[in-house]
Amino acid sequence: QVQLTESGGGSVQAGGSLRLSCAAPRVTASSYCMGWFRQAPGEEREGVATIDSDGKTDYADSVKGRFTISKGNSKNSVSLQMSSLKPEDTAMYYCAIEAPLRDCSSGALATRGYWDQGTQVTVSS
């Protein structure tokens, strides 16, 4: 069974930064698509960013230029550096993985990916 370990998150003032990390150590496939989603209370789930094992990335328009997704140092791990945070970034953030890699997109992860329990990110004004 795929298990994801997510760390980071917390509370920060607007303009600040936070870093999320996610790993899937039991995934043995060498290719993958990983990414983050977020969901605020009363809002629809939103794909934030994705990265595949080749390093190709994609971002939601709402976070472009502020968030950076990157491959981690350990196998099947990624990080999401969030900068210039805004109150509207407040949400539960979920990490997801699909392995082996097929097509990497938020839509694909939402449909076929394995998810973690999420971590809260709160940005105060």
Short mmCIF file of C-alpha atoms in Angstrom, two decimals:
data_model
loop_
_atom_site.label_atom_id
_atom_site.label_comp_id
_atom_site.label_asym_id
_atom_site.label_seq_id
_atom_site.Cartn_x
_atom_site.Cartn_y
_atom_site.Cartn_z
CA GLN A 1 0.00 0.00 0.00
CA VAL A 2 1.30 3.43 -0.89
CA GLN A 3 1.97 5.60 2.13
CA LEU A 4 2.87 9.26 1.93
CA THR A 5 4.66 11.18 4.62
CA GLU A 6 4.10 14.93 4.60
CA SER A 7 5.78 17.52 6.78
CA GLY A 8 5.79 21.27 7.05
CA GLY A 9 2.84 23.57 7.07
CA GLY A 10 1.72 25.68 9.99
CA SER A 11 0.86 29.32 10.46
CA VAL A 12 2.55 32.38 9.02
CA GLN A 13 1.78 36.03 8.42
CA ALA A 14 1.03 37.33 4.95
CA GLY A 15 4.18 37.77 2.95
CA GLY A 16 5.92 34.97 4.76
CA SER A 17 7.15 31.59 3.57
CA LEU A 18 6.54 27.96 4.37
CA ARG A 19 7.92 24.72 3.00
CA LEU A 20 6.06 21.45 2.58
CA SER A 21 7.78 18.13 2.02
CA CYS A 22 6.32 14.83 0.96
CA ALA A 23 7.86 11.41 0.53
CA ALA A 24 6.66 8.01 -0.63
CA PRO A 25 9.48 5.75 0.53
CA ARG A 26 7.65 2.48 -0.17
CA VAL A 27 7.06 3.32 -3.81
CA THR A 28 9.54 1.28 -5.82
CA ALA A 29 8.79 2.63 -9.27
CA SER A 30 11.53 4.88 -10.60
CA SER A 31 9.11 7.14 -12.45
CA TYR A 32 6.31 9.11 -10.82
CA CYS A 33 4.08 12.12 -10.81
CA MET A 34 3.77 13.94 -7.49
CA GLY A 35 1.99 17.09 -6.53
CA TRP A 36 -0.06 19.11 -4.09
CA PHE A 37 -3.69 20.01 -3.90
CA ARG A 38 -5.39 22.33 -1.47
CA GLN A 39 -8.89 22.81 -0.21
CA ALA A 40 -10.23 25.62 1.90
CA PRO A 41 -13.49 25.28 3.86
CA GLY A 42 -16.44 25.68 1.54
CA GLU A 43 -14.22 25.73 -1.53
CA GLU A 44 -13.51 23.20 -4.24
CA ARG A 45 -10.27 21.28 -4.25
CA GLU A 46 -7.59 23.00 -6.30
CA GLY A 47 -4.50 21.53 -7.91
CA VAL A 48 -1.50 23.60 -6.80
CA ALA A 49 1.56 22.11 -8.50
CA THR A 50 2.87 18.91 -10.02
CA ILE A 51 6.28 17.52 -10.84
CA ASP A 52 7.27 14.33 -12.60
CA SER A 53 10.36 12.22 -12.12
CA ASP A 54 11.97 13.97 -15.10
CA GLY A 55 11.59 17.29 -13.32
CA LYS A 56 8.82 18.71 -15.48
CA THR A 57 6.66 21.05 -13.42
CA ASP A 58 3.26 22.67 -13.70
CA TYR A 59 1.56 25.26 -11.50
CA ALA A 60 -1.86 26.71 -10.93
CA ASP A 61 -2.07 30.29 -12.13
CA SER A 62 -2.87 31.39 -8.58
CA VAL A 63 0.57 30.31 -7.31
CA LYS A 64 2.85 30.90 -10.29
CA GLY A 65 5.86 32.97 -9.34
CA ARG A 66 5.28 32.39 -5.62
CA PHE A 67 5.42 28.61 -5.17
CA THR A 68 8.18 26.29 -6.33
CA ILE A 69 7.89 22.51 -6.47
CA SER A 70 11.11 20.51 -6.61
CA LYS A 71 12.38 16.98 -6.30
CA GLY A 72 13.67 16.03 -2.89
CA ASN A 73 16.98 14.46 -2.00
CA SER A 74 15.52 11.07 -1.21
CA LYS A 75 13.82 8.79 -3.68
CA ASN A 76 10.24 9.65 -4.53
CA SER A 77 10.17 12.83 -2.49
CA VAL A 78 9.24 16.40 -3.35
CA SER A 79 9.10 19.79 -1.68
CA LEU A 80 6.86 22.79 -2.17
CA GLN A 81 8.42 26.12 -1.27
CA MET A 82 5.69 28.67 -0.71
CA SER A 83 6.69 32.33 -0.66
CA SER A 84 4.84 35.64 -0.60
CA LEU A 85 1.97 33.83 1.06
CA LYS A 86 -1.45 35.43 1.04
CA PRO A 87 -4.45 34.86 3.31
CA GLU A 88 -6.20 33.21 0.36
CA ASP A 89 -3.52 30.50 0.40
CA THR A 90 -5.00 29.29 3.68
CA ALA A 91 -6.17 25.72 3.16
CA MET A 92 -5.55 22.08 3.90
CA TYR A 93 -2.74 20.96 1.61
CA TYR A 94 -2.62 17.38 0.35
CA CYS A 95 0.27 15.54 -1.27
CA ALA A 96 -0.42 12.95 -3.95
CA ILE A 97 1.57 10.48 -6.04
CA GLU A 98 1.01 8.25 -9.02
CA ALA A 99 3.70 5.74 -9.92
CA PRO A 100 4.84 4.67 -12.38
CA LEU A 101 4.51 7.84 -14.41
CA ARG A 102 1.78 7.97 -17.02
CA ASP A 103 0.70 11.52 -17.74
CA CYS A 104 1.45 14.06 -15.03
CA SER A 105 -1.24 16.59 -14.26
CA SER A 106 -3.46 17.63 -11.39
CA GLY A 107 -6.34 15.95 -13.16
CA ALA A 108 -4.47 12.67 -13.43
CA LEU A 109 -3.40 12.77 -9.79
CA ALA A 110 -6.89 13.62 -8.65
CA THR A 111 -8.24 10.60 -10.50
CA ARG A 112 -5.53 7.98 -10.06
CA GLY A 113 -3.20 9.19 -7.33
CA TYR A 114 -2.65 8.13 -3.76
CA TRP A 115 -3.18 10.89 -1.21
CA ASP A 116 -1.97 11.70 2.28
CA GLN A 117 -4.02 13.02 5.18
CA GLY A 118 -3.10 16.63 4.53
CA THR A 119 -1.48 19.41 6.50
CA GLN A 120 -2.94 22.77 7.42
CA VAL A 121 -1.47 26.00 6.11
CA THR A 122 -2.82 29.19 7.67
CA VAL A 123 -1.83 32.66 6.47
CA SER A 124 -2.93 35.59 8.59
CA SER A 125 -3.26 39.15 7.36
#
